[in-house]
Coordinates of C-alpha atoms (C1' of nucleotides) in Angstrom, one line a residue:
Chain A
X47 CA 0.0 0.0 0.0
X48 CA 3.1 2.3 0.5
X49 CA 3.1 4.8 -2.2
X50 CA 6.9 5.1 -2.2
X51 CA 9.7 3.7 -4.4
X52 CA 11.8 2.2 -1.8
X53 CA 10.2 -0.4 0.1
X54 CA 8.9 0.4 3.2
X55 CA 8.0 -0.9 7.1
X56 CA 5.4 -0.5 7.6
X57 CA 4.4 2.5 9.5
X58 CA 2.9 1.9 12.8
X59 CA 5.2 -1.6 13.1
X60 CA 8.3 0.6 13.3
X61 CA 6.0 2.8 16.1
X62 CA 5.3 -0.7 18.1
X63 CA 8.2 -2.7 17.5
X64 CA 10.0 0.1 19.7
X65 CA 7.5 -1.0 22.8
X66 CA 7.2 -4.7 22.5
X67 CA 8.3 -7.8 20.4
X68 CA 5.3 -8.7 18.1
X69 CA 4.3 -11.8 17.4
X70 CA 4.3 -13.0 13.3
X71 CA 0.1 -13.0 14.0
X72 CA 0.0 -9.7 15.0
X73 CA 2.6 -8.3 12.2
X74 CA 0.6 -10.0 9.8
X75 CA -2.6 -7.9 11.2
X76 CA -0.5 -5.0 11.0
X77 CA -0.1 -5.2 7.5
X78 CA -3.2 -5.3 6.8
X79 CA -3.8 -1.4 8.0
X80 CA -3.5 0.3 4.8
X81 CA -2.0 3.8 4.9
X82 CA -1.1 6.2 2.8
X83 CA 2.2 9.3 3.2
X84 CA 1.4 12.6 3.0
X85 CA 3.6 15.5 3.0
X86 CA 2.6 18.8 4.7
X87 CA 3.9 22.2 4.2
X88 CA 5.2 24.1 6.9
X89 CA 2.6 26.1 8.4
X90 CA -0.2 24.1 7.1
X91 CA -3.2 22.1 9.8
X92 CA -3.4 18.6 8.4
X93 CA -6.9 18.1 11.1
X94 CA -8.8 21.0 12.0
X95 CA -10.9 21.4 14.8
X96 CA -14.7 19.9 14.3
X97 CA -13.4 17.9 11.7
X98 CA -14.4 14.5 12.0
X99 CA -12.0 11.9 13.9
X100 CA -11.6 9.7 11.5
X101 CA -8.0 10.2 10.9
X102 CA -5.0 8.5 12.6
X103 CA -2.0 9.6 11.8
X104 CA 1.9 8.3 12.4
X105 CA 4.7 11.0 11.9
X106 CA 7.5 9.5 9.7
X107 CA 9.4 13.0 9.7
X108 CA 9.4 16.1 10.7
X109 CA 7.5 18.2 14.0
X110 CA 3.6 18.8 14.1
X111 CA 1.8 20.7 16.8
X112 CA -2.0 19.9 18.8
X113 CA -3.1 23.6 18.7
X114 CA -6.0 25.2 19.7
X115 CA -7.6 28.6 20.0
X116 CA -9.2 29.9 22.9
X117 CA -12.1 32.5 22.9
X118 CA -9.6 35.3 23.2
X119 CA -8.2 34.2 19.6
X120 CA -5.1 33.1 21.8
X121 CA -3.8 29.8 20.2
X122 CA -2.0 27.1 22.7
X123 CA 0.0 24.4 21.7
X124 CA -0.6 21.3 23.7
X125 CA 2.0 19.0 22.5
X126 CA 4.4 18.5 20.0
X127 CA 4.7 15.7 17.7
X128 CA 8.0 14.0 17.0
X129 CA 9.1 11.2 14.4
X130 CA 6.8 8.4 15.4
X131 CA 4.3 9.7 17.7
X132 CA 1.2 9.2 16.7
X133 CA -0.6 13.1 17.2
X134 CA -4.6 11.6 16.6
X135 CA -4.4 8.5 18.4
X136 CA -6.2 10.4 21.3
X137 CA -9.1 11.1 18.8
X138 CA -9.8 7.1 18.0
X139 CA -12.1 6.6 20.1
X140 CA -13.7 9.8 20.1
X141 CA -16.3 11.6 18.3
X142 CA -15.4 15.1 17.2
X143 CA -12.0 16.3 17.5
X144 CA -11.8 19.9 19.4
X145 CA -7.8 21.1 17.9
X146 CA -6.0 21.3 15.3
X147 CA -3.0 19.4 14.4
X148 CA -0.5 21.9 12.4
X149 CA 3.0 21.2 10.9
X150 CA 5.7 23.8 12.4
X151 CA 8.1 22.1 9.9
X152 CA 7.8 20.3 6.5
X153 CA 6.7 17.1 7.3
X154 CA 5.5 13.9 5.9
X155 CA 3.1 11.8 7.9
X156 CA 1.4 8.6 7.1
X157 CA -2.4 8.5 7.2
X158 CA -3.7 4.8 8.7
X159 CA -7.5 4.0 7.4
X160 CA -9.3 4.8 10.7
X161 CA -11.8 1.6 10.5
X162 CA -9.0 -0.8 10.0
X163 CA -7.2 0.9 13.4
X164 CA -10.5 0.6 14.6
X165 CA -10.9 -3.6 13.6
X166 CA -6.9 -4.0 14.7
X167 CA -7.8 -2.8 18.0
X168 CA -10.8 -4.8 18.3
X169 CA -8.9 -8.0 17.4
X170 CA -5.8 -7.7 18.4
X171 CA -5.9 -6.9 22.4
X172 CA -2.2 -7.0 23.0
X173 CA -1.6 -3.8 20.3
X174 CA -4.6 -2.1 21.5
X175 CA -3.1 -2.0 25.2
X176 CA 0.3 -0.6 22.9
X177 CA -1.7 1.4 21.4
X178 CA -3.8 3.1 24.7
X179 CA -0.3 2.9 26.6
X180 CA 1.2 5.2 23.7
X181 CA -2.2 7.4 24.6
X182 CA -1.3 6.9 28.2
X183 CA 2.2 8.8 28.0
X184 CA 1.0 11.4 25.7
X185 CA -1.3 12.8 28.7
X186 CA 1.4 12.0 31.1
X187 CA 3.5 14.4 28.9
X188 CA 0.3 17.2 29.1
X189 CA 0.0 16.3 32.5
X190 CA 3.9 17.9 32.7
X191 CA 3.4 20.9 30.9
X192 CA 0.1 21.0 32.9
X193 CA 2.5 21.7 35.7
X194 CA 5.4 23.1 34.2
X195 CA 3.2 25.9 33.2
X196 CA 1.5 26.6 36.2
X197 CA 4.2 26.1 38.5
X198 CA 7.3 28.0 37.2
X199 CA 8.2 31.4 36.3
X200 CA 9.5 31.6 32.5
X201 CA 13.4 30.9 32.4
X202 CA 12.7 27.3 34.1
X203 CA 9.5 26.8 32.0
X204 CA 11.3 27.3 28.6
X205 CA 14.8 24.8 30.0
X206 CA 12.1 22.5 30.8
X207 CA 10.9 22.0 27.6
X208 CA 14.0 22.4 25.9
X209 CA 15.1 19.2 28.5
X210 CA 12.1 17.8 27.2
X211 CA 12.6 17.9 23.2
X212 CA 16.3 17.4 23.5
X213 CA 15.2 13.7 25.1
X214 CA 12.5 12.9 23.2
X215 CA 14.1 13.5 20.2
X216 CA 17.6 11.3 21.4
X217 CA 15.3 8.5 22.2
X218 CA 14.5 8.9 18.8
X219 CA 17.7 8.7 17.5
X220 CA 17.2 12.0 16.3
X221 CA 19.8 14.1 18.7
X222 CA 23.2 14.2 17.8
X223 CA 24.7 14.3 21.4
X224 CA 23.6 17.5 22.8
X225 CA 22.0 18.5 20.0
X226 CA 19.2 18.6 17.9
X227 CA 16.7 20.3 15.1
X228 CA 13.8 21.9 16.8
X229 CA 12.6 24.4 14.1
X230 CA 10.5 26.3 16.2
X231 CA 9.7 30.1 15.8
X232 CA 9.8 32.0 19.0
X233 CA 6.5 32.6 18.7
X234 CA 6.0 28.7 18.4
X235 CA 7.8 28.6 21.8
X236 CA 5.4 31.3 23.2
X237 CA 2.2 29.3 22.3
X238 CA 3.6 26.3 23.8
X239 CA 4.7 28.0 27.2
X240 CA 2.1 29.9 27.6
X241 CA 3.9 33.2 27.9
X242 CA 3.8 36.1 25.2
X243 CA 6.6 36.4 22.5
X244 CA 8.6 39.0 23.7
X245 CA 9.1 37.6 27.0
X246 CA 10.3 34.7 25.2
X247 CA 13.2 36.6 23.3
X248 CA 14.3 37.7 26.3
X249 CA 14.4 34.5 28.3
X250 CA 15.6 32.9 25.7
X251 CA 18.4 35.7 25.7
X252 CA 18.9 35.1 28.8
X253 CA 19.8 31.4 28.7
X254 CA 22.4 32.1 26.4
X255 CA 24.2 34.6 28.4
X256 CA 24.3 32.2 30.9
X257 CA 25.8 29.6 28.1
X258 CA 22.8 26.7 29.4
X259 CA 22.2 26.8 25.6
X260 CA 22.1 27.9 21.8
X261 CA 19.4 28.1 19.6
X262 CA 19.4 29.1 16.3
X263 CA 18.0 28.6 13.0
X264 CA 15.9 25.7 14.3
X265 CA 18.8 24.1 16.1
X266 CA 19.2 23.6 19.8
X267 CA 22.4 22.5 21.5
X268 CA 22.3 22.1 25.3
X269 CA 25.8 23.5 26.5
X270 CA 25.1 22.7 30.1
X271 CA 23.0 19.8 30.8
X272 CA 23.1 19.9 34.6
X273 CA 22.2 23.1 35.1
X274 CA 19.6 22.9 32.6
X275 CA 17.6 20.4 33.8
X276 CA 18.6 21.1 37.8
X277 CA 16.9 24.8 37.0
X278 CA 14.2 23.4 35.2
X279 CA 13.6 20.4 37.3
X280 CA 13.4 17.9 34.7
X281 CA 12.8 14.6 35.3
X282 CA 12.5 12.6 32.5
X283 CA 10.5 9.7 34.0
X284 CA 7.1 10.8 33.0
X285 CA 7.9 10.2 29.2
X286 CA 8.0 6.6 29.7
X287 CA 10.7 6.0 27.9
X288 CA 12.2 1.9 27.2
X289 CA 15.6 3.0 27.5
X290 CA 16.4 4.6 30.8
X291 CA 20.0 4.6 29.8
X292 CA 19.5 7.4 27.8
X293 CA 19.5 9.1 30.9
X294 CA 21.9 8.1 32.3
X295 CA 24.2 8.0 29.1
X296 CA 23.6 12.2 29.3
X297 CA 22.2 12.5 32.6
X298 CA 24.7 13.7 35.4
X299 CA 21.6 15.2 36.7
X300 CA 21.7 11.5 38.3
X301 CA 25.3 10.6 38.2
X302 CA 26.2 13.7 40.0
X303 CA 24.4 12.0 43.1
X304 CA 26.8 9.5 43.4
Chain B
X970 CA -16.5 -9.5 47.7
X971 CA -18.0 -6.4 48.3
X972 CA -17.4 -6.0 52.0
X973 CA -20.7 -3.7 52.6
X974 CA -23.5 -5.5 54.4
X975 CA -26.1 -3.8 51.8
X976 CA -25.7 -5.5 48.2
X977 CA -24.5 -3.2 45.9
X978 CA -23.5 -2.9 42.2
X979 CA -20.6 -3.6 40.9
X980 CA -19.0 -0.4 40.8
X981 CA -17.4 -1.0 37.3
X982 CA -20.4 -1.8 36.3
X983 CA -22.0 2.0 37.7
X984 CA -19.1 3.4 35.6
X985 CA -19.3 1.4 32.0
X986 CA -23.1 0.9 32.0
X987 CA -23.8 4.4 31.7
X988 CA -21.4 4.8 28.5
X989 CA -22.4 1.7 26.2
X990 CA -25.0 -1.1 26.8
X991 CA -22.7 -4.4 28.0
X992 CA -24.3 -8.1 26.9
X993 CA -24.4 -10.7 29.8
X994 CA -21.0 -12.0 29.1
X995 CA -19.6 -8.8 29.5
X996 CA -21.3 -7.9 32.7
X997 CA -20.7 -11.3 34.0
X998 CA -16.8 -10.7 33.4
X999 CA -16.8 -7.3 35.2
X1000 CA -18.4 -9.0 38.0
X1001 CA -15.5 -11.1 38.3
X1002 CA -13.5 -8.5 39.1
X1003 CA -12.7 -8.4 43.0
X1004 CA -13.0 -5.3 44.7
X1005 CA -12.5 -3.6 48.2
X1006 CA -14.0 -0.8 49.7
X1007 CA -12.3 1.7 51.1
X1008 CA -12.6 5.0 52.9
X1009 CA -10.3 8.1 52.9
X1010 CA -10.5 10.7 55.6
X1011 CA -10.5 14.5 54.1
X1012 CA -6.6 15.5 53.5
X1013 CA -5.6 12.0 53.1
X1014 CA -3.3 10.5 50.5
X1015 CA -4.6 7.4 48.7
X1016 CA -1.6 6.7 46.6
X1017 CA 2.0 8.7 46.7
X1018 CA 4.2 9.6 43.9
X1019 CA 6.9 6.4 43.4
X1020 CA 4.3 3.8 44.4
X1021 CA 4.0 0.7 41.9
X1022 CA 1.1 1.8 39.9
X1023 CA -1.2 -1.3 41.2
X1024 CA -4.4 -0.4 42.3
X1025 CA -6.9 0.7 40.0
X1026 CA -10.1 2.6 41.7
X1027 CA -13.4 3.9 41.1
X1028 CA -14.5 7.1 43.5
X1029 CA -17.7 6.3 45.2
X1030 CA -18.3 9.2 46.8
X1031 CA -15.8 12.1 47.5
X1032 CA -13.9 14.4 46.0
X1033 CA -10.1 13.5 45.2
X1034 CA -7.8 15.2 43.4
X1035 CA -4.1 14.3 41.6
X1036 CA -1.6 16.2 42.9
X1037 CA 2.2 17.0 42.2
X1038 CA 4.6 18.8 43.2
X1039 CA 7.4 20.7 41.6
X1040 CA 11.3 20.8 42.7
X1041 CA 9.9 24.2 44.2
X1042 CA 7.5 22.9 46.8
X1043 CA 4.8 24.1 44.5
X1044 CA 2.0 21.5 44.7
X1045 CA -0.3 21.5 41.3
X1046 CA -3.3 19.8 40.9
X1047 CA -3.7 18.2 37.6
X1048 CA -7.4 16.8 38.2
X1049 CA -10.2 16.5 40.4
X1050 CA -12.4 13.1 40.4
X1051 CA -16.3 13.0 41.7
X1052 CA -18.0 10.1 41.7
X1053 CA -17.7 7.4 39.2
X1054 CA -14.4 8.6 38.3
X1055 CA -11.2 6.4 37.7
X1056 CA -8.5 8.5 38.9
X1057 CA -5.7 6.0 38.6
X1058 CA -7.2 4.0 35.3
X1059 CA -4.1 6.7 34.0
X1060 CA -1.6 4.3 35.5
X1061 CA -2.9 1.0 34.4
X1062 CA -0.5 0.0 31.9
X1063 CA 2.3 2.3 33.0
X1064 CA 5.1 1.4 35.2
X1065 CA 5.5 4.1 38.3
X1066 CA 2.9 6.5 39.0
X1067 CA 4.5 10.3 38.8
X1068 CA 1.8 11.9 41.0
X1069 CA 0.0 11.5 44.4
X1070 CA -4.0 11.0 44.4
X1071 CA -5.4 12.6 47.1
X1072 CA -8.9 13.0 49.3
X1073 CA -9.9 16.8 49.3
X1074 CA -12.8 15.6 51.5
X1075 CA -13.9 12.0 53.2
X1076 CA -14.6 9.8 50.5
X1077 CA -15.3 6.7 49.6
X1078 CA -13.4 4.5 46.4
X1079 CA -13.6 0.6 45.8
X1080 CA -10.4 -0.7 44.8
X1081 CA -10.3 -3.2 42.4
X1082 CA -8.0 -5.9 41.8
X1083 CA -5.1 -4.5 39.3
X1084 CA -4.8 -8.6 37.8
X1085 CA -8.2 -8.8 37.5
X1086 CA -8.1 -5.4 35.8
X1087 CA -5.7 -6.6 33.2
X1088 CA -7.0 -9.7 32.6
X1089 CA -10.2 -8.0 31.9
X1090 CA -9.1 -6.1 29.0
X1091 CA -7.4 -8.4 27.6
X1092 CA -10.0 -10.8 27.3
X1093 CA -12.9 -8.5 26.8
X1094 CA -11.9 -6.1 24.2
X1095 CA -15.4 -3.9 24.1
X1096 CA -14.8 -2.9 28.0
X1097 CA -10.7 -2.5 27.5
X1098 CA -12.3 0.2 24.4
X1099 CA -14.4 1.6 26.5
X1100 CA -11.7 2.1 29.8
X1101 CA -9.4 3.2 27.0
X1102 CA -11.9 5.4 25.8
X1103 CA -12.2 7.2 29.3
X1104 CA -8.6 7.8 29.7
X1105 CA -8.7 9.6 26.5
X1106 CA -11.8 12.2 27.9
X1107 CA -9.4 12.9 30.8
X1108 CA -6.4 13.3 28.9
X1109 CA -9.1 15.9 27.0
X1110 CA -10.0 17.5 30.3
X1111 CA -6.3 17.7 31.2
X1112 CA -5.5 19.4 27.5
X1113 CA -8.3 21.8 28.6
X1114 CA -6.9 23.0 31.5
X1115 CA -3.7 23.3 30.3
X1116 CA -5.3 25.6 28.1
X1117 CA -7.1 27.4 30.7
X1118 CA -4.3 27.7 33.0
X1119 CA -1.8 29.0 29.9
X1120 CA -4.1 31.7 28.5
X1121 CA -6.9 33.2 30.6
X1122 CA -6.3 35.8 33.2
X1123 CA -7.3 35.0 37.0
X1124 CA -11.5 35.5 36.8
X1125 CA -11.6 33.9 33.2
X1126 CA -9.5 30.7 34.8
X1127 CA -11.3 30.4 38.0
X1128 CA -14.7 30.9 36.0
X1129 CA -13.7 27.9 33.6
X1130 CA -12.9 25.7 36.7
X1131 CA -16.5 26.2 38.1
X1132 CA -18.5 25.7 35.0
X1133 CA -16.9 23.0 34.1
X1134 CA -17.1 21.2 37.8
X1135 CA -21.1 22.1 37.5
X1136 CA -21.2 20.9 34.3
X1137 CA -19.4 17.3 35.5
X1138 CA -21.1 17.0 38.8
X1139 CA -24.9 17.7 36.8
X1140 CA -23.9 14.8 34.8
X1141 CA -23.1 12.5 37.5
X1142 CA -26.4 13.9 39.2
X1143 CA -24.6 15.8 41.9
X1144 CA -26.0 18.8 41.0
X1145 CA -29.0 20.5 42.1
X1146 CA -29.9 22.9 39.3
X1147 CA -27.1 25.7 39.6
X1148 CA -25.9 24.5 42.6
X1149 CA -23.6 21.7 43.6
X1150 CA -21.3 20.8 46.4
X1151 CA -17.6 21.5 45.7
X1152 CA -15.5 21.2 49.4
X1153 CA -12.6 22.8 47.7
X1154 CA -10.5 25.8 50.1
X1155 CA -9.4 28.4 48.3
X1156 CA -5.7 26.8 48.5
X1157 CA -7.2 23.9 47.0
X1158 CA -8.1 26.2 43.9
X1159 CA -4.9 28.0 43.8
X1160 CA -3.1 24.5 42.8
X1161 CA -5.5 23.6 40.9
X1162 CA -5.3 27.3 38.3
X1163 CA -1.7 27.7 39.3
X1164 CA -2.6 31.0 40.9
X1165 CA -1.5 32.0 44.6
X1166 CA -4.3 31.7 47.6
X1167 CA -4.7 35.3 48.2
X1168 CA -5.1 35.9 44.3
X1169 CA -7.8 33.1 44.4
X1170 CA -9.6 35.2 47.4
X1171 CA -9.6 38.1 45.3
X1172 CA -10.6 36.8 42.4
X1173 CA -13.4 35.3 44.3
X1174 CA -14.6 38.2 45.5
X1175 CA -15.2 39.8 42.2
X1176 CA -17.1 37.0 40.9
X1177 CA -18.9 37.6 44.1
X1178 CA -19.3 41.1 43.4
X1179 CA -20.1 40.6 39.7
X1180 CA -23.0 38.5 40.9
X1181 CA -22.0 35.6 38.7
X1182 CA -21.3 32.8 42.0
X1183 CA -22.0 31.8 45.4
X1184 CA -19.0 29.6 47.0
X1185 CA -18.9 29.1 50.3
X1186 CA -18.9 26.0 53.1
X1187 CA -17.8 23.7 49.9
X1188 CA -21.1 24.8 48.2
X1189 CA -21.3 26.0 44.8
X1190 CA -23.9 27.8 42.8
X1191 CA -24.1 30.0 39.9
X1192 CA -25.9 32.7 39.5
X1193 CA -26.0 33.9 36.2
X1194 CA -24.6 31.0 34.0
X1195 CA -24.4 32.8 30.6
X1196 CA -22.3 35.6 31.8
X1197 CA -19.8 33.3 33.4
X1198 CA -19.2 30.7 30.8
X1199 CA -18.7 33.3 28.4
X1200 CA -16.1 35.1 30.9
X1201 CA -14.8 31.6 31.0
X1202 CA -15.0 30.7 27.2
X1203 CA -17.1 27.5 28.5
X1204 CA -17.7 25.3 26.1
X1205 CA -18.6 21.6 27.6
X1206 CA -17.7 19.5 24.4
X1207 CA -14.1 18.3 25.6
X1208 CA -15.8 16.8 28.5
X1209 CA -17.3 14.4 25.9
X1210 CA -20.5 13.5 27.8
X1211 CA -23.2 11.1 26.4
X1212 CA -25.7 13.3 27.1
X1213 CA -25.2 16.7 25.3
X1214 CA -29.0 17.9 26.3
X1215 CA -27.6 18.1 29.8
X1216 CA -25.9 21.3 28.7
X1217 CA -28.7 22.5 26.7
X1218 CA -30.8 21.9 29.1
X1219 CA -29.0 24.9 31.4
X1220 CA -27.2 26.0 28.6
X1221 CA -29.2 29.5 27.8
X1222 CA -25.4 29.8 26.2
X1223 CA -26.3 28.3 23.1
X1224 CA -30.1 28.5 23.2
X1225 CA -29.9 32.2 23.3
X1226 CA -27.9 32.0 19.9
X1227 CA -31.2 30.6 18.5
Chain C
dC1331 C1' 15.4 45.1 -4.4
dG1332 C1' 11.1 45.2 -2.2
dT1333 C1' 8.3 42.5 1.0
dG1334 C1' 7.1 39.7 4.8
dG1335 C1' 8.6 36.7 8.5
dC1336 C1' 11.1 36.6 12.4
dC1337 C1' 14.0 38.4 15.9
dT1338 C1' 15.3 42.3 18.9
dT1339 C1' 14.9 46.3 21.8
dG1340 C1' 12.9 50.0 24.7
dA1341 C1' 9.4 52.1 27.5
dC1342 C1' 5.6 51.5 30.1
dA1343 C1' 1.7 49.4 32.6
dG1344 C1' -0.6 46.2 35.2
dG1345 C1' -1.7 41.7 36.8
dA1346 C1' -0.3 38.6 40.1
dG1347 C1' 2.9 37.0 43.9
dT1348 C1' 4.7 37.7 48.5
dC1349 C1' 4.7 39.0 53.2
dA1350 C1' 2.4 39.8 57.1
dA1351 C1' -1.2 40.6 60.1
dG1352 C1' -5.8 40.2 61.4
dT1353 C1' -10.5 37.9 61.5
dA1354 C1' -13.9 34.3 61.2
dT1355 C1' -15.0 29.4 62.1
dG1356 C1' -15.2 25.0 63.9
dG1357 C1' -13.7 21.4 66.7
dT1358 C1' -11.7 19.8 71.2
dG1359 C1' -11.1 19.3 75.9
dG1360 C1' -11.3 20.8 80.6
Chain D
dC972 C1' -20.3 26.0 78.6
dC973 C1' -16.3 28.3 77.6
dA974 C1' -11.3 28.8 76.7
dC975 C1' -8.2 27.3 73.3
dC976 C1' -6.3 26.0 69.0
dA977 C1' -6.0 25.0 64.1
dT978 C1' -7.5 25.8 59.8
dA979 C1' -9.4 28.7 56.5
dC980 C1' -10.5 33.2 54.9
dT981 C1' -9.6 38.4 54.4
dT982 C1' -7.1 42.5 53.9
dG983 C1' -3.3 45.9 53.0
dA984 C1' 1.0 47.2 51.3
dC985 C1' 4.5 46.5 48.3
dT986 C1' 7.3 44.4 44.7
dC987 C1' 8.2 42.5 40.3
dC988 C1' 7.4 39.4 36.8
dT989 C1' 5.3 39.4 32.5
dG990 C1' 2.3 41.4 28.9
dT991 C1' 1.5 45.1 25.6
dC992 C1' 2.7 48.5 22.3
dA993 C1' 5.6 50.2 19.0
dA994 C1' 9.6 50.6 16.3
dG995 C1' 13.6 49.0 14.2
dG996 C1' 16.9 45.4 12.2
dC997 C1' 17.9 41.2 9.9
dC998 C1' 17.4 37.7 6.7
dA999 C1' 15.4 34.8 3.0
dC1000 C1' 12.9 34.7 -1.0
dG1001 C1' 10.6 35.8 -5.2

DNA sequence: CGTGGCCTTGACAGGAGTCAAGTATGGTGG
DNA sequence: CCACCATACTTGACTCCTGTCAAGGCCACG
């Protein structure tokens, strides 16, 4: 079903394969999700709000956003969506979606046939419970920024999600050490943290004068870990993540304690 | 195994039958499901942050809330659960629980038998769906308040938090027309819109003032409901309830548009 | 070479936090 | 029945973090 040259995995395998071993069974039934890939300009919503949820979509590349307006025309971002997150999944089982899902980058997604997820789920109970856990750390990630956002002033808010990306994306195998693309605007920052734009610029000012960081043209490198993540608080354990070592690898957050 | 000398429902059963009608062998498998019953004095904690995530429970009567807190001291509250809630359902296929769960007045919760939980879904995918499906409207409440508590001044915030606690506690029949009981302090609402206590009491006050509430001895009512849940930008669908006539029903909001 | 994003800066205002003290309220025990 | 205490609520004064407004600079792109 792949509409590409090269042969390829299939999508959601590479996103499950990553939790658990499969048996040949459920690969099988995997492969029978047809999909298609679909690339989205930077800038454009790929869902909009009231649309219906019949979508469910797997990132192959690039970095989407959940958005949504309040009444005050003040947009919030709610998450951001990495190389093989899956940014609907939350919408299965629901009726009408209430955000939008927008690409902040050029990406390319693959769209799964929304009844066939619906029939793998209702078959196969051991990807379902992959599938609800993936659902499971995606609130525990709102649930963070939840309290990330209410609970510190701006320069810990914005290391804390800086800590965030720069592990999500490594455990993705998309950092390169201490580094990594995040081609976010500063205003893309500002809807995310909940603080205004200009405030932003000068936090963000702020974090390089005190050489925790650099970010530039879409690229963040982390020049201090520890006091990063000491000032923002970060603790990665709420993203779930298989490979603790990670961590560890980067973290002397933990191996300072020693 | 119910352990209360009058015989009473399961309480799963309470909490599914009321989203989707369950055949005989589903309702005979929930029944299998042991159960304990357990009561929480007012300021208690049920579970703590670091505890293996193995209980799974179902608030009989109470109010509870989940509760973190920051490398600051801050403590935020990410959720409150009335009746028929599942605060920890969250946790059931993750590891470690990141968050305490705690009684903001006496309550009541059975606590069902984690196994037995498992088992459950994997055997009976229609009630996994429809557990998974309620962790997904709390992850939507959760994206809500992040919302909330990231773009809406103080009165806006706190308005948001009380329509939307009517609104639940109406659907669980809690509510007597405008008026429900909420035993939250006003510290209790500062963590929960990441604002400080005294800002809370102020903020109160003008509602007060404007007319719009009446909170006081843990007793809630509204009234003038148009005017606040358009200070609040109130509008019910991310709480995904069955039955929508519920908010038409007090919802002069959208009936006045007609 | 113009135009539009995006970033940066300055000046100013105001919302919200902190600190600290004082006032209800309710439960407890003598 | 009343003194006592803890908890919750109120209030005032002050500070400051953060938002807003407005203007200017820097690119990248057509």
């Amino acid at each position: 079903m792949a509409q590409e040259e090269r042969v390829m995995e299939h999508p959601l395998f590479t996103n499950l394969a990553r939790q658990a071993a499969l048996n040949g069974n459920e690969v099988h039934a995997i492969d029978q999700v047809p999909f298609r890939i679909l690339s989205i300009p930077k800038g454009h919503d790929l869902v909009r709000e009231g649309d219906d949820a019949n979508s469910c979509i797997v990132v192959i590349r690039g970095l989407l956003a959940t958005t949504k307006v309040n009444e005050l025309a003040r947009r919030q971002i709610s998450a951001f969506h990495i190389a093989g997150d899956m940014p609907d999944l939350m919408n299965l089982h629901l009726d009408v979606r209430d955000n939008d899902l927008r690409a902040l980058s050029g990406s390319e997604v693959a769209r799964l046939d929304h009844k066939a997820m619906l029939n793998l789920c209702a078959t196969q109970p051991k990807i379902a419970m992959l599938l609800w856990r993936r659902t499971l750390t995606d609130a525990s990630i709102i649930t963070e920024w939840l309290l990330n956002i209410a609970s510190r002033p701006a320069l810990n808010r914005l290391s804390h999600l800086f800590c965030e990306m720069l592990t999500r994306l490594e455990a993705a195998g998309l950092a390169d050490g201490s580094s990594c693309p995040l081609p976010l605007t500063q205003t893309d920052l500002s809807e995310a943290s909940g603080m205004s734009n200009v405030h932003v610029n000068r936090s963000l000012q702020e974090l390089r004068a005190q050489k925790l960081i650099t970010f530039e043209k879409g690229f963040l490198t982390v020049l201090d870990w520890d006091t990063l993540a000491s000032l923002a608080g970060f603790d990665p354990s709420y993203l779930h993540l298989k490979q603790q070592r990670l961590r560890t690898r980067r973290g002397r957050t933990s191996a300072a304690l020693n």
